Amino acid sequence: MSFLFKNLSLLDPRWKEARGGYEVLTEGDVIKEVSAKPIKSKTAKVIDCGRRTVMPGLIDCHVHTHHSEVYINRMEAVPLTLMMARSAGRLKRMLDRGFTTVRDAGGADWGTRTAVESGLIPGPRLFISCRSIGPTGGHNDRNRRTDVGPPCLCCNGMVFIRCIADGPDEVRKAAREQMRQGADQVKLMVSGGVASPYDPLESVQFSIEEITAAVEEAHAFGRYVLTHAYTPEAITRAVNCGVRTIEHGNLVDAPTARLMAKKGVYMIPNLVTYDAMKRRAKELGMPDSMLEKNDEVLKYGFSELEHCRTAGVKMAYGSDLLGALEDEQTGEFRIRGEVMPAIDVIRSATLIGAEVVRQEGKLGVIEPGAFADMLVVDGDPLKDLGLFQDGGPNLTAILKAGKFHKNAL
Amino acid sequence: MSQILFKNLSLLDPRWDEARGGHEVLVEGDTIREVSAKPIKSAKAQVVDCGRRTLMPGLIDCHVHVFLTEVNIRNLEHVPLTLLTAKSAELMRGMIDRGFTTVRDTGGADWGIKTAVESGLIPGPRLFISGKAIGPTGGHSDSRRRTDYQAAPCGCCNAMVYVMAVADGADEVRKCVREQMRQGADQIKIMCSGGVASPYDPLDSLQFSEAEIAAATDEAKNFGRYVLAHAYTPEAITRAMTNGVRTIEHGNLIDDKSARLIKSKGGYMVANLVTYFSMKERAAQFGMTADMLAKNDVVLEGALRSLEICKKAGVKVGYGTDLLGALQVDQSQEFIHRAKVLKPIEIIRQATTVGAEILRQDGKLGTIAPGALADLIVVDGNPLKNLKLFLDQGAHLPVIMKGGKFHKNALK
């Protein structure tokens, strides 16, 4: 199947503005030709975009497909069947919002990815981490204090999305296990977190030897490590051990940002989740102990963006929204747009996202040889990032791998 | 509450022998409020003009497996529960697309998938679930390979272990039954004879002792549930019925005597001819092994005769299919197979009123009557004259409604 997109304004994120007069030809699942002159094709179906903007599909580098409860402990009462039925809707809605690729930062397994790839359920391309890995008592350890440990790792949604490892050998084995299960990257918890009740935010989780073991093993298998980290200490340890991306990173300071820039480490902020939790998580069951930690990290959101921009750290787009808060996935555009130029925010959700998932030239761009993941936007997002809001009504067409998920043209 | 008025239709109430014109049906919320031979007045109802088509109750299939997504069941070992759910969602959509608004899952489906359908997360028929099917070590529901000595490490790491349970001894069986009911089972499934899709157990083997069967039925009854039993031979059927089982599944090799026993106990048979015909025709291409296909030939031979024996003894037979994985597209072919020995109205009753009795939902399902749940289909023609209208994946069903909500409405 081949489509010829005409009469459009092309937003190539490498430029600073959308440019008229271009045409784009897709063939199968890839982009075949992009030209400022009319493209000739006898077989392609012509799509008249009515002067709307054509841009690459969006990339969200920090989602949790299976975290369908805001107060995450409630996943204990969700069997995997019900969890997956919920996730089917969550994945479809991500695609409805224009996200044609997401990186799952813990939880999604190869079964979920296979379900999407084989067309059983509509959803974005998934780059999966399988279970996130953390130490006993850390952000990843969701046992109640009264629990000695779960009987198995698949009886409910809570135990399915995470695992515990202690000591370099166990961490190495846990990383191997995730990669055996099809992980595209390996997720480590190296500091305290918001949605876990017992670990202090500023706690430093995993020893240097443990982080190093995971990094070594991920490299050995051709994968990389992403790390949950909030404080300069946790970020510094992780970066010095060779991790490739820092997740959240709210409390980063100027020296730590410079270290990240020097080592070429990416930051994936997700300011929207703290903002959304502040407003809505209490009514959705999140306890005060977590909300207090949320207030703490929320304070540092804008300074994080500032430190990273000043130091030259590349930032990708993340959201990290739990449960019903998922509907704010594009809210990150609004928040970052308050302090950054629109083109920079769009680059974070296209070009930089593609770098993070190691798909430069294949995702996040409109160029020959790239996957045909494209959006037709009713307006110019560079002038109004609000066009991405509200679940996708301003996205006239959504194309993933050369197939229309939506086509209102 | 929203109202929908169906007009200009021919009503096929399975209690009658024919479809009757001139009727109107008013749905309010999730139930049928009024059925009348005279025009029904409602100021606020949305009117659906059926264009003289046939309106009838949604179909009921009393023997399905929404989680048996692979024809060669062994392949379920390679399916994690996430992928299983995604595959099952597609199978269930196919069922409701074909007009089956209710199905009884006879082993596998859990409360999670039932909740997913009930809450509208995924489209599908009403589910009456059994939880895991229960059988003895070495029986039809023992999922292990011969090279597996111990049981699986846990009961949820793959689809194969998730849909079956093994219990030995009356006490273990009783506990296992309790566990399924704790997990929301609407009925309990036990294995009382050998089966086709299990490689090691002889077809004519008797599975579970009488004390084990009695423990299961006693416990189910205590909790307000009942037991359905997988059984092929007269011996297995007889042991099941004398120990309190309510419905016999498959029953291909039934004889007059065991049929009379079912009748005298007020039991039901749920036949499923189509699965044997479809397996013979196509299962090999999906990887079913020769030892299973040989067993299939044995039971296939008795299939049509079992319906005649039940009819003669006055045993009520429910509509079942039992199709595995990709073969589930043949679900409506059961109508055509049964038509070789039964009249269309008899088969339609099996798939409506008899099904409702089996589910203990008489008057609520399988009927178009005030107070019944609004599960109905509109058929492009009269199925009493042409059962093939149920074929082609629902192409001849312009309307499918479940619980007062349109799954499909092509008459807008």
mmCIF file of C-alpha atoms in Angstrom, chain A residues 66 77-86 88 109-112 114-115 118-121 151-156 160, chain B residues 67 78-87 89-90 110-113 115-116 119 121-122 153-158 162:
data_model
loop_
_atom_site.group_PDB
_atom_site.id
_atom_site.type_symbol
_atom_site.label_atom_id
_atom_site.label_comp_id
_atom_site.label_asym_id
_atom_site.label_seq_id
_atom_site.Cartn_x
_atom_site.Cartn_y
_atom_site.Cartn_z
ATOM 1 C CA HIS A 66 0.272 -1.626 32.757
ATOM 2 C CA ALA A 77 -6.081 -6.875 43.352
ATOM 3 C CA VAL A 78 -5.849 -6.934 39.549
ATOM 4 C CA PRO A 79 -5.307 -10.257 37.758
ATOM 5 C CA LEU A 80 -3.186 -10.124 34.609
ATOM 6 C CA THR A 81 -6.205 -10.729 32.401
ATOM 7 C CA LEU A 82 -8.015 -7.646 33.680
ATOM 8 C CA MET A 83 -4.759 -5.689 33.716
ATOM 9 C CA MET A 84 -4.227 -6.465 30.027
ATOM 10 C CA ALA A 85 -7.813 -5.612 29.098
ATOM 11 C CA ARG A 86 -7.270 -2.208 30.698
ATOM 12 C CA ALA A 88 -5.506 -2.418 25.588
ATOM 13 C CA ASP A 109 6.302 -7.584 28.626
ATOM 14 C CA TRP A 110 6.904 -9.305 25.311
ATOM 15 C CA GLY A 111 3.335 -10.586 25.314
ATOM 16 C CA THR A 112 2.026 -7.032 25.261
ATOM 17 C CA THR A 114 3.543 -9.034 20.456
ATOM 18 C CA ALA A 115 -0.164 -8.240 20.845
ATOM 19 C CA SER A 118 0.556 -8.546 15.453
ATOM 20 C CA GLY A 119 -2.351 -6.105 15.265
ATOM 21 C CA LEU A 120 -4.447 -7.808 17.970
ATOM 22 C CA ILE A 121 -4.781 -4.453 19.725
ATOM 23 C CA PRO A 151 4.463 -16.556 46.222
ATOM 24 C CA CYS A 152 5.137 -16.049 42.521
ATOM 25 C CA LEU A 153 5.829 -13.269 40.057
ATOM 26 C CA CYS A 154 2.704 -13.432 37.961
ATOM 27 C CA CYS A 155 -0.323 -13.862 40.192
ATOM 28 C CA ASN A 156 -1.324 -10.177 40.057
ATOM 29 C CA PHE A 160 4.163 -8.749 37.388
ATOM 30 C CA PHE B 67 -8.709 -18.768 26.626
ATOM 31 C CA HIS B 78 4.376 -20.242 25.061
ATOM 32 C CA VAL B 79 1.666 -17.658 25.663
ATOM 33 C CA PRO B 80 1.994 -15.192 28.577
ATOM 34 C CA LEU B 81 -1.250 -13.986 30.143
ATOM 35 C CA THR B 82 -0.896 -10.551 28.573
ATOM 36 C CA LEU B 83 -0.847 -11.984 25.066
ATOM 37 C CA LEU B 84 -3.520 -14.511 26.034
ATOM 38 C CA THR B 85 -5.865 -11.700 27.010
ATOM 39 C CA ALA B 86 -5.235 -9.839 23.760
ATOM 40 C CA LYS B 87 -5.910 -12.993 21.727
ATOM 41 C CA ALA B 89 -10.356 -10.304 23.206
ATOM 42 C CA GLU B 90 -10.323 -11.003 19.483
ATOM 43 C CA ASP B 110 -11.284 -16.059 35.012
ATOM 44 C CA TRP B 111 -13.006 -13.247 36.881
ATOM 45 C CA GLY B 112 -10.557 -10.786 35.344
ATOM 46 C CA ILE B 113 -11.737 -11.359 31.789
ATOM 47 C CA THR B 115 -14.901 -8.117 34.637
ATOM 48 C CA ALA B 116 -13.186 -6.752 31.537
ATOM 49 C CA SER B 119 -17.138 -3.158 32.453
ATOM 50 C CA LEU B 121 -13.194 -2.625 28.401
ATOM 51 C CA ILE B 122 -13.504 -5.184 25.626
ATOM 52 C CA PRO B 153 6.158 -23.615 39.486
ATOM 53 C CA CYS B 154 3.039 -21.515 39.758
ATOM 54 C CA GLY B 155 -0.462 -21.392 38.349
ATOM 55 C CA CYS B 156 -0.108 -18.203 36.352
ATOM 56 C CA CYS B 157 3.186 -18.057 34.446
ATOM 57 C CA ASN B 158 1.657 -19.138 31.130
ATOM 58 C CA TYR B 162 -3.632 -20.873 33.965
#
